[in-house]
């Protein structure tokens, strides 16, 4: 059954596997008149390129995006925008062994069970490259949100047991280190931790935090399309995400009502504001004007190359 | 914009506010031939009735469900099943004061901002009674899942800082105490904690855990309709939920890949199974045959009656 | 699979069968602040009551609507509006014979094939009473459209081979005769035709025409949600409709391009208008500001009572 | 708002304009394991190429399709299938004049009103080339339906006032003449009519008939997803279609119930069948096992080149 579409008014349909000809997305519902060109998309794609540091996957890829429709004289026409990123690097020999394995933590097994057979090369549709289409669509969404003064910022909040310190928070720092931490000291510690794990051919998980500023009030549709519910669906659908929280998140479980309340106040202009923001910017599923603060927990799995003897040669065994 | 519908093949549309004539749901897409009657629904509704313990809201309500369509000769016809629960208790005078308040942590403010005016009686559509429609629909879903051998069980995992102990786990115990904990000792401690908080006119949050057994493999649709993404949307849409996690959840952030791997093995019958279940039963968004284990964090807010002087009389101030 | 929902922003979910407890609809997405009460709905329901003339089904029904949610202090709250019409008349003995028949032209056979069994009383979900929910929802839509100056008017254009004459068109006349024709002479001829057919225990089909005035330009979404495509889906989903056309409709098949063109002109105020309206108010799936003119062809089937010997006693034969 | 997606389980998202870089479609939900390659698609695209006869648009285009994802080792993987057809012929100078025109019968005016500006080159998204994506998706659907023994056949039933004669019906003939008529004599008459009109720089409309054989019973979802309602939406969304009918279609308006009934009978094997098929294979919105017979009325518009003096130079006038 179809599951690669997200959104109602602004709708995206992603496609592509890691070792097919390319990956891409069709963005439908972007209003007409928004200035848009490949560069607006490319700058986001460049941030996700693996191989930029010794810590990320060593496959070198050129992810050059091409916009095939929906643009005229430099602006969106209001019709669907199709974007393609052709897969330049397709070294199948890298993956010749995994045809016979179900890698732990990967979807090899479940894809086989669901579809009957699978594209074993590098994870197919379940690979990280599937997110390229989302990033491209997100680039357009980001440009559109800017028009409304809304800005989305994300960074690594924690890697393993290394957490950023609010007191050292500097968003510029995020783009200066390979672990995307907006805290110079924590970034160094995290890199040390990762080097240690890499020597053990191991890896470690982490938490990404995302802040949305400039939100107007009133966005979100009770009941099932509450803003936090839809954000949650979107975030949980990213591979390796095992948890989503908003505001004080799982911390609210231990908080008393008195601690958790975000009390209202009125400023000298007559505007309503909240003194705290444990709710994370959303009340009853509708934005309340505060920043939206959300977090996602990413799991990591032991690298395949180390476990080939441990993985069960299931395909050879069963078939 | 419409937001009260959930599901594609099996679709539910809920309606109703706390102080309207009633609440209900239309369930569309339930296959024909399933035996169904009011009792199948009522037993679930009876579990959620407030006033059953001193710890829950003291409004006494009769939540008798009526099935208005979709049944013939005791079985579903395959056509939409409409269920209504009429609001028996409608004591508007209980709520006369809150017309002028925005209660912290409640959706009064955001509903006003979104809709321009709101039904101030008891929380309207954002109240807990909105979940009645979901419970009724869930009762039908539960009966349907039974046909496939799938069972859903939920319980309180933690209330405040009181957590259940796996060693004392006894699911029968859950229905014997007012805090729904499957651990007798923890239930007692939790009740003490709540009594303490109530004296301070305060409250405390908690975590609900849910286990789904008997899942076949292959359920879930990459990419956006991954099983965990959709479960997340559904759970986060429940009022007061601020976090959702699956399997090891936020714990994965600190785990190494080697710890987090659920290694595969093959039993003597040739069936694949996993030695651990950090993934929580879902890999790549598709069920893997293990139990699905998920958790939701519930926040609590300070009771209104104590804070009426603290709440800003915003309505009187601004309008 | 669910199929009783229509609409995205303004969404309706209908339910109910002819001999269940009632029929109804949930309208989700109606904006807040629209004045609304039972009378606004009842006046439309009263127009569709059978038994108002000797020509329509002789079952006398009280279709009193009740609004159960979504209204507060006489205005919509923006939350789902649930409406119920309880079935007062349930004389099962009228239908005792048809349990063993598949009536030609009715969905008895197909429902049995699809669902495995069916509610044989009076047509169940496939009966004309299913449209009550739509009329109720339509009443709300009509009130909403009025706010924008948009008006929807429908009437019988033809019954059998009796057609209305444009020269005698008088919309007031429509409500003065039982065949809803806005042409006094044609109405009389149609009634004579129907009396003739009734004596033969036969019936005849017809065409309903609908005009929408006050349309702004720009409504409709290429490609699949073109305005005419969606109108078509809505109309074709009404029981007994076998054809839908817009503007010159099937007449265009014989027209030359030169005849069919609706040439543009500019008036003294600088507004664009069309000299003709063969397009029926929609170009490329988007409204062009002219009136929308559409037609639906209704088929009729021979009354059951006359054919009970001819109908195959299939249920007894096959089961 | 997004409108270029169709389908729920098998979902297609089309994109592309006549003078953009290309057109295409993403097909999501095709089951895994279906053998598929470019040739399966190309054969359908080759049938729609303009320039194949003197009667169709003289632009010569190479419509070579490329499958970019969703296929592995010659079979579908169950993941989205992205197909692209690059626009080879882009002679903008052909269209330099129409920037200042609203062509009658085309969507130039309505697109401008809706979006504020438009891609004036050749009709943009509203052009005939938009259907290429649909044809490509349809090719996959056709292959899938074959697995179930379902076959879809379409042909020209009428062009202007020239209709095919059932007595001369020969489906092979359809592919032997440029007007796609399965009747040799009628095809000749139609070609003469078209030549006559072309000399007058005029054109004429027509009717396409489509027959679906091998349908099982039970397909279709009351109420709004009735099979005929959805087919109607799909067909009406094709440019230039102004009417849709099924079975006896608009003819039922004049038919008596007795004529219109498709009486049931039981054959010697105990299978139910209908003696006639005025319903066109669908009863109550659900397939009844008979062939589905539907028709679409296509309008034509006077060729632009002849009317440039008659068209209002609206863009120059108003802006």
PDB file of N, CA and C in Angstrom, chain B residues 195-265:
ATOM      1  N   UNK B 195      -1.824  10.955  47.096  1.00  0.00           N
ATOM      2  CA  UNK B 195      -2.544  11.529  48.232  1.00  0.00           C
ATOM      3  C   UNK B 195      -1.798  12.761  48.736  1.00  0.00           C
ATOM      4  N   UNK B 196      -0.472  12.620  48.829  1.00  0.00           N
ATOM      5  CA  UNK B 196       0.383  13.711  49.265  1.00  0.00           C
ATOM      6  C   UNK B 196       0.183  14.931  48.362  1.00  0.00           C
ATOM      7  N   UNK B 197       0.236  14.688  47.033  1.00  0.00           N
ATOM      8  CA  UNK B 197       0.101  15.790  46.094  1.00  0.00           C
ATOM      9  C   UNK B 197      -1.284  16.428  46.162  1.00  0.00           C
ATOM     10  N   UNK B 198      -2.283  15.567  46.369  1.00  0.00           N
ATOM     11  CA  UNK B 198      -3.643  16.098  46.409  1.00  0.00           C
ATOM     12  C   UNK B 198      -3.823  17.048  47.586  1.00  0.00           C
ATOM     13  N   UNK B 199      -3.171  16.716  48.700  1.00  0.00           N
ATOM     14  CA  UNK B 199      -3.269  17.606  49.852  1.00  0.00           C
ATOM     15  C   UNK B 199      -2.677  18.963  49.522  1.00  0.00           C
ATOM     16  N   UNK B 200      -1.661  18.960  48.663  1.00  0.00           N
ATOM     17  CA  UNK B 200      -1.050  20.221  48.249  1.00  0.00           C
ATOM     18  C   UNK B 200      -1.802  20.812  47.064  1.00  0.00           C
ATOM     19  N   UNK B 201      -2.935  20.166  46.743  1.00  0.00           N
ATOM     20  CA  UNK B 201      -3.701  20.578  45.576  1.00  0.00           C
ATOM     21  C   UNK B 201      -2.820  20.592  44.335  1.00  0.00           C
ATOM     22  N   UNK B 202      -1.984  19.596  44.277  1.00  0.00           N
ATOM     23  CA  UNK B 202      -1.078  19.447  43.154  1.00  0.00           C
ATOM     24  C   UNK B 202      -1.331  18.090  42.521  1.00  0.00           C
ATOM     25  N   UNK B 203      -0.610  17.785  41.481  1.00  0.00           N
ATOM     26  CA  UNK B 203      -0.754  16.492  40.806  1.00  0.00           C
ATOM     27  C   UNK B 203       0.611  16.112  40.253  1.00  0.00           C
ATOM     28  N   UNK B 204       0.659  14.947  39.586  1.00  0.00           N
ATOM     29  CA  UNK B 204       1.949  14.495  39.078  1.00  0.00           C
ATOM     30  C   UNK B 204       1.742  13.746  37.768  1.00  0.00           C
ATOM     31  N   UNK B 205       2.754  13.728  36.935  1.00  0.00           N
ATOM     32  CA  UNK B 205       2.626  13.070  35.633  1.00  0.00           C
ATOM     33  C   UNK B 205       2.929  11.585  35.710  1.00  0.00           C
ATOM     34  N   UNK B 206       3.058  10.968  34.532  1.00  0.00           N
ATOM     35  CA  UNK B 206       3.344   9.530  34.535  1.00  0.00           C
ATOM     36  C   UNK B 206       3.646   8.995  33.149  1.00  0.00           C
ATOM     37  N   UNK B 207       3.939   7.702  33.102  1.00  0.00           N
ATOM     38  CA  UNK B 207       4.236   7.033  31.837  1.00  0.00           C
ATOM     39  C   UNK B 207       3.344   5.807  31.697  1.00  0.00           C
ATOM     40  N   UNK B 208       2.704   5.693  30.543  1.00  0.00           N
ATOM     41  CA  UNK B 208       1.897   4.512  30.250  1.00  0.00           C
ATOM     42  C   UNK B 208       2.687   3.659  29.274  1.00  0.00           C
ATOM     43  N   UNK B 209       2.729   2.370  29.527  1.00  0.00           N
ATOM     44  CA  UNK B 209       3.412   1.454  28.608  1.00  0.00           C
ATOM     45  C   UNK B 209       2.376   0.551  27.964  1.00  0.00           C
ATOM     46  N   UNK B 210       2.609   0.210  26.719  1.00  0.00           N
ATOM     47  CA  UNK B 210       1.650  -0.603  25.979  1.00  0.00           C
ATOM     48  C   UNK B 210       2.399  -1.697  25.227  1.00  0.00           C
ATOM     49  N   UNK B 211       1.915  -2.923  25.352  1.00  0.00           N
ATOM     50  CA  UNK B 211       2.554  -4.046  24.675  1.00  0.00           C
ATOM     51  C   UNK B 211       1.561  -4.698  23.716  1.00  0.00           C
ATOM     52  N   UNK B 212       1.986  -4.934  22.500  1.00  0.00           N
ATOM     53  CA  UNK B 212       1.139  -5.600  21.509  1.00  0.00           C
ATOM     54  C   UNK B 212       1.750  -6.953  21.196  1.00  0.00           C
ATOM     55  N   UNK B 213       1.029  -8.001  21.520  1.00  0.00           N
ATOM     56  CA  UNK B 213       1.552  -9.346  21.271  1.00  0.00           C
ATOM     57  C   UNK B 213       0.842  -9.978  20.082  1.00  0.00           C
ATOM     58  N   UNK B 214       1.488 -10.971  19.491  1.00  0.00           N
ATOM     59  CA  UNK B 214       0.862 -11.698  18.391  1.00  0.00           C
ATOM     60  C   UNK B 214       0.951 -11.004  17.056  1.00  0.00           C
ATOM     61  N   UNK B 215       1.821 -10.013  16.950  1.00  0.00           N
ATOM     62  CA  UNK B 215       1.962  -9.289  15.683  1.00  0.00           C
ATOM     63  C   UNK B 215       2.584 -10.184  14.617  1.00  0.00           C
ATOM     64  N   UNK B 216       2.027 -10.151  13.431  1.00  0.00           N
ATOM     65  CA  UNK B 216       2.690 -10.846  12.330  1.00  0.00           C
ATOM     66  C   UNK B 216       3.819  -9.949  11.831  1.00  0.00           C
ATOM     67  N   UNK B 217       4.671 -10.436  10.973  1.00  0.00           N
ATOM     68  CA  UNK B 217       5.699  -9.564  10.386  1.00  0.00           C
ATOM     69  C   UNK B 217       5.083  -8.837   9.201  1.00  0.00           C
ATOM     70  N   UNK B 218       5.731  -7.780   8.774  1.00  0.00           N
ATOM     71  CA  UNK B 218       5.333  -7.124   7.535  1.00  0.00           C
ATOM     72  C   UNK B 218       4.294  -6.022   7.611  1.00  0.00           C
ATOM     73  N   UNK B 219       3.860  -5.653   8.793  1.00  0.00           N
ATOM     74  CA  UNK B 219       2.850  -4.593   8.882  1.00  0.00           C
ATOM     75  C   UNK B 219       3.514  -3.219   8.976  1.00  0.00           C
ATOM     76  N   UNK B 220       3.082  -2.303   8.132  1.00  0.00           N
ATOM     77  CA  UNK B 220       3.675  -0.975   8.120  1.00  0.00           C
ATOM     78  C   UNK B 220       4.088  -0.609   6.708  1.00  0.00           C
ATOM     79  N   UNK B 221       4.022   0.644   6.362  1.00  0.00           N
ATOM     80  CA  UNK B 221       4.326   1.072   4.992  1.00  0.00           C
ATOM     81  C   UNK B 221       5.410   2.137   4.976  1.00  0.00           C
ATOM     82  N   UNK B 222       6.606   1.770   4.614  1.00  0.00           N
ATOM     83  CA  UNK B 222       7.574   2.840   4.405  1.00  0.00           C
ATOM     84  C   UNK B 222       7.031   3.845   3.403  1.00  0.00           C
ATOM     85  N   UNK B 223       7.178   5.115   3.451  1.00  0.00           N
ATOM     86  CA  UNK B 223       8.056   5.733   4.397  1.00  0.00           C
ATOM     87  C   UNK B 223       7.286   6.453   5.520  1.00  0.00           C
ATOM     88  N   UNK B 224       6.247   7.200   5.113  1.00  0.00           N
ATOM     89  CA  UNK B 224       5.570   8.026   6.100  1.00  0.00           C
ATOM     90  C   UNK B 224       4.514   7.267   6.878  1.00  0.00           C
ATOM     91  N   UNK B 225       4.118   6.148   6.372  1.00  0.00           N
ATOM     92  CA  UNK B 225       3.134   5.334   7.089  1.00  0.00           C
ATOM     93  C   UNK B 225       3.806   4.158   7.770  1.00  0.00           C
ATOM     94  N   UNK B 226       5.032   4.366   8.188  1.00  0.00           N
ATOM     95  CA  UNK B 226       5.715   3.351   8.979  1.00  0.00           C
ATOM     96  C   UNK B 226       4.843   3.103  10.209  1.00  0.00           C
ATOM     97  N   UNK B 227       4.837   1.871  10.661  1.00  0.00           N
ATOM     98  CA  UNK B 227       3.967   1.511  11.772  1.00  0.00           C
ATOM     99  C   UNK B 227       4.257   2.364  13.010  1.00  0.00           C
ATOM    100  N   UNK B 228       5.525   2.593  13.322  1.00  0.00           N
ATOM    101  CA  UNK B 228       5.833   3.394  14.506  1.00  0.00           C
ATOM    102  C   UNK B 228       5.478   4.867  14.313  1.00  0.00           C
ATOM    103  N   UNK B 229       5.571   5.355  13.094  1.00  0.00           N
ATOM    104  CA  UNK B 229       5.215   6.746  12.831  1.00  0.00           C
ATOM    105  C   UNK B 229       3.707   6.960  13.031  1.00  0.00           C
ATOM    106  N   UNK B 230       2.919   6.019  12.560  1.00  0.00           N
ATOM    107  CA  UNK B 230       1.464   6.151  12.688  1.00  0.00           C
ATOM    108  C   UNK B 230       0.996   5.931  14.128  1.00  0.00           C
ATOM    109  N   UNK B 231       1.642   4.986  14.814  1.00  0.00           N
ATOM    110  CA  UNK B 231       1.308   4.765  16.233  1.00  0.00           C
ATOM    111  C   UNK B 231       1.632   6.045  16.999  1.00  0.00           C
ATOM    112  N   UNK B 232       2.756   6.639  16.648  1.00  0.00           N
ATOM    113  CA  UNK B 232       3.179   7.858  17.299  1.00  0.00           C
ATOM    114  C   UNK B 232       2.175   8.984  17.100  1.00  0.00           C
ATOM    115  N   UNK B 233       1.682   9.140  15.879  1.00  0.00           N
ATOM    116  CA  UNK B 233       0.690  10.175  15.613  1.00  0.00           C
ATOM    117  C   UNK B 233      -0.550   9.947  16.475  1.00  0.00           C
ATOM    118  N   UNK B 234      -0.993   8.691  16.504  1.00  0.00           N
ATOM    119  CA  UNK B 234      -2.189   8.362  17.271  1.00  0.00           C
ATOM    120  C   UNK B 234      -2.013   8.650  18.760  1.00  0.00           C
ATOM    121  N   UNK B 235      -0.879   8.243  19.316  1.00  0.00           N
ATOM    122  CA  UNK B 235      -0.651   8.420  20.750  1.00  0.00           C
ATOM    123  C   UNK B 235      -0.410   9.888  21.108  1.00  0.00           C
ATOM    124  N   UNK B 236       0.395  10.581  20.309  1.00  0.00           N
ATOM    125  CA  UNK B 236       0.678  11.985  20.600  1.00  0.00           C
ATOM    126  C   UNK B 236      -0.584  12.839  20.482  1.00  0.00           C
ATOM    127  N   UNK B 237      -1.602  12.335  19.782  1.00  0.00           N
ATOM    128  CA  UNK B 237      -2.824  13.126  19.611  1.00  0.00           C
ATOM    129  C   UNK B 237      -3.733  13.042  20.828  1.00  0.00           C
ATOM    130  N   UNK B 238      -3.356  12.190  21.773  1.00  0.00           N
ATOM    131  CA  UNK B 238      -4.140  12.114  23.008  1.00  0.00           C
ATOM    132  C   UNK B 238      -3.733  13.306  23.864  1.00  0.00           C
ATOM    133  N   UNK B 239      -4.692  13.948  24.475  1.00  0.00           N
ATOM    134  CA  UNK B 239      -4.381  15.123  25.270  1.00  0.00           C
ATOM    135  C   UNK B 239      -3.375  14.820  26.371  1.00  0.00           C
ATOM    136  N   UNK B 240      -2.524  15.762  26.646  1.00  0.00           N
ATOM    137  CA  UNK B 240      -1.547  15.668  27.736  1.00  0.00           C
ATOM    138  C   UNK B 240      -0.338  14.775  27.448  1.00  0.00           C
ATOM    139  N   UNK B 241      -0.273  14.160  26.283  1.00  0.00           N
ATOM    140  CA  UNK B 241       0.894  13.344  25.950  1.00  0.00           C
ATOM    141  C   UNK B 241       1.990  14.254  25.414  1.00  0.00           C
ATOM    142  N   UNK B 242       3.184  14.156  26.002  1.00  0.00           N
ATOM    143  CA  UNK B 242       4.280  15.018  25.584  1.00  0.00           C
ATOM    144  C   UNK B 242       5.464  14.245  25.030  1.00  0.00           C
ATOM    145  N   UNK B 243       5.377  12.904  25.045  1.00  0.00           N
ATOM    146  CA  UNK B 243       6.479  12.123  24.498  1.00  0.00           C
ATOM    147  C   UNK B 243       6.010  10.740  24.116  1.00  0.00           C
ATOM    148  N   UNK B 244       6.655  10.172  23.103  1.00  0.00           N
ATOM    149  CA  UNK B 244       6.340   8.824  22.638  1.00  0.00           C
ATOM    150  C   UNK B 244       7.655   8.115  22.373  1.00  0.00           C
ATOM    151  N   UNK B 245       7.764   6.847  22.761  1.00  0.00           N
ATOM    152  CA  UNK B 245       8.975   6.100  22.414  1.00  0.00           C
ATOM    153  C   UNK B 245       8.650   4.639  22.216  1.00  0.00           C
ATOM    154  N   UNK B 246       9.529   3.996  21.488  1.00  0.00           N
ATOM    155  CA  UNK B 246       9.310   2.590  21.154  1.00  0.00           C
ATOM    156  C   UNK B 246      10.578   1.801  21.447  1.00  0.00           C
ATOM    157  N   UNK B 247      10.391   0.593  21.960  1.00  0.00           N
ATOM    158  CA  UNK B 247      11.539  -0.237  22.301  1.00  0.00           C
ATOM    159  C   UNK B 247      12.375   0.417  23.387  1.00  0.00           C
ATOM    160  N   UNK B 248      13.645   0.527  23.147  1.00  0.00           N
ATOM    161  CA  UNK B 248      14.509   1.145  24.143  1.00  0.00           C
ATOM    162  C   UNK B 248      14.299   2.644  24.196  1.00  0.00           C
ATOM    163  N   UNK B 249      13.603   3.178  23.217  1.00  0.00           N
ATOM    164  CA  UNK B 249      13.215   4.582  23.217  1.00  0.00           C
ATOM    165  C   UNK B 249      14.358   5.560  23.400  1.00  0.00           C
ATOM    166  N   UNK B 250      14.161   6.548  24.275  1.00  0.00           N
ATOM    167  CA  UNK B 250      15.192   7.557  24.481  1.00  0.00           C
ATOM    168  C   UNK B 250      16.455   6.948  25.085  1.00  0.00           C
ATOM    169  N   UNK B 251      16.314   5.753  25.596  1.00  0.00           N
ATOM    170  CA  UNK B 251      17.486   5.052  26.127  1.00  0.00           C
ATOM    171  C   UNK B 251      18.510   4.747  25.051  1.00  0.00           C
ATOM    172  N   UNK B 252      18.081   4.659  23.797  1.00  0.00           N
ATOM    173  CA  UNK B 252      19.031   4.304  22.733  1.00  0.00           C
ATOM    174  C   UNK B 252      20.075   5.392  22.535  1.00  0.00           C
ATOM    175  N   UNK B 253      19.699   6.601  22.941  1.00  0.00           N
ATOM    176  CA  UNK B 253      20.619   7.710  22.711  1.00  0.00           C
ATOM    177  C   UNK B 253      21.964   7.436  23.380  1.00  0.00           C
ATOM    178  N   UNK B 254      21.911   6.756  24.526  1.00  0.00           N
ATOM    179  CA  UNK B 254      23.140   6.490  25.249  1.00  0.00           C
ATOM    180  C   UNK B 254      23.740   5.125  24.937  1.00  0.00           C
ATOM    181  N   UNK B 255      22.996   4.295  24.193  1.00  0.00           N
ATOM    182  CA  UNK B 255      23.485   2.940  23.930  1.00  0.00           C
ATOM    183  C   UNK B 255      24.444   2.891  22.764  1.00  0.00           C
ATOM    184  N   UNK B 256      25.382   1.947  22.844  1.00  0.00           N
ATOM    185  CA  UNK B 256      26.274   1.714  21.728  1.00  0.00           C
ATOM    186  C   UNK B 256      25.567   0.816  20.730  1.00  0.00           C
ATOM    187  N   UNK B 257      26.035   0.841  19.521  1.00  0.00           N
ATOM    188  CA  UNK B 257      25.459  -0.014  18.497  1.00  0.00           C
ATOM    189  C   UNK B 257      25.493  -1.465  18.927  1.00  0.00           C
ATOM    190  N   UNK B 258      26.598  -1.855  19.589  1.00  0.00           N
ATOM    191  CA  UNK B 258      26.729  -3.259  19.987  1.00  0.00           C
ATOM    192  C   UNK B 258      25.689  -3.638  21.031  1.00  0.00           C
ATOM    193  N   UNK B 259      25.359  -2.707  21.911  1.00  0.00           N
ATOM    194  CA  UNK B 259      24.336  -2.980  22.929  1.00  0.00           C
ATOM    195  C   UNK B 259      22.959  -2.994  22.308  1.00  0.00           C
ATOM    196  N   UNK B 260      22.777  -2.124  21.328  1.00  0.00           N
ATOM    197  CA  UNK B 260      21.449  -1.899  20.791  1.00  0.00           C
ATOM    198  C   UNK B 260      20.998  -2.951  19.776  1.00  0.00           C
ATOM    199  N   UNK B 261      21.950  -3.612  19.173  1.00  0.00           N
ATOM    200  CA  UNK B 261      21.591  -4.611  18.169  1.00  0.00           C
ATOM    201  C   UNK B 261      20.681  -5.685  18.730  1.00  0.00           C
ATOM    202  N   UNK B 262      19.639  -6.004  17.984  1.00  0.00           N
ATOM    203  CA  UNK B 262      18.839  -7.188  18.313  1.00  0.00           C
ATOM    204  C   UNK B 262      19.313  -8.240  17.340  1.00  0.00           C
ATOM    205  N   UNK B 263      20.194  -9.116  17.802  1.00  0.00           N
ATOM    206  CA  UNK B 263      20.746 -10.103  16.882  1.00  0.00           C
ATOM    207  C   UNK B 263      19.729 -11.170  16.513  1.00  0.00           C
ATOM    208  N   UNK B 264      19.796 -11.590  15.287  1.00  0.00           N
ATOM    209  CA  UNK B 264      18.879 -12.608  14.796  1.00  0.00           C
ATOM    210  C   UNK B 264      19.411 -14.002  15.116  1.00  0.00           C
ATOM    211  N   UNK B 265      18.501 -14.923  15.234  1.00  0.00           N
ATOM    212  CA  UNK B 265      18.889 -16.329  15.384  1.00  0.00           C
ATOM    213  C   UNK B 265      17.819 -17.159  14.692  1.00  0.00           C
TER     214      UNK B 265
END
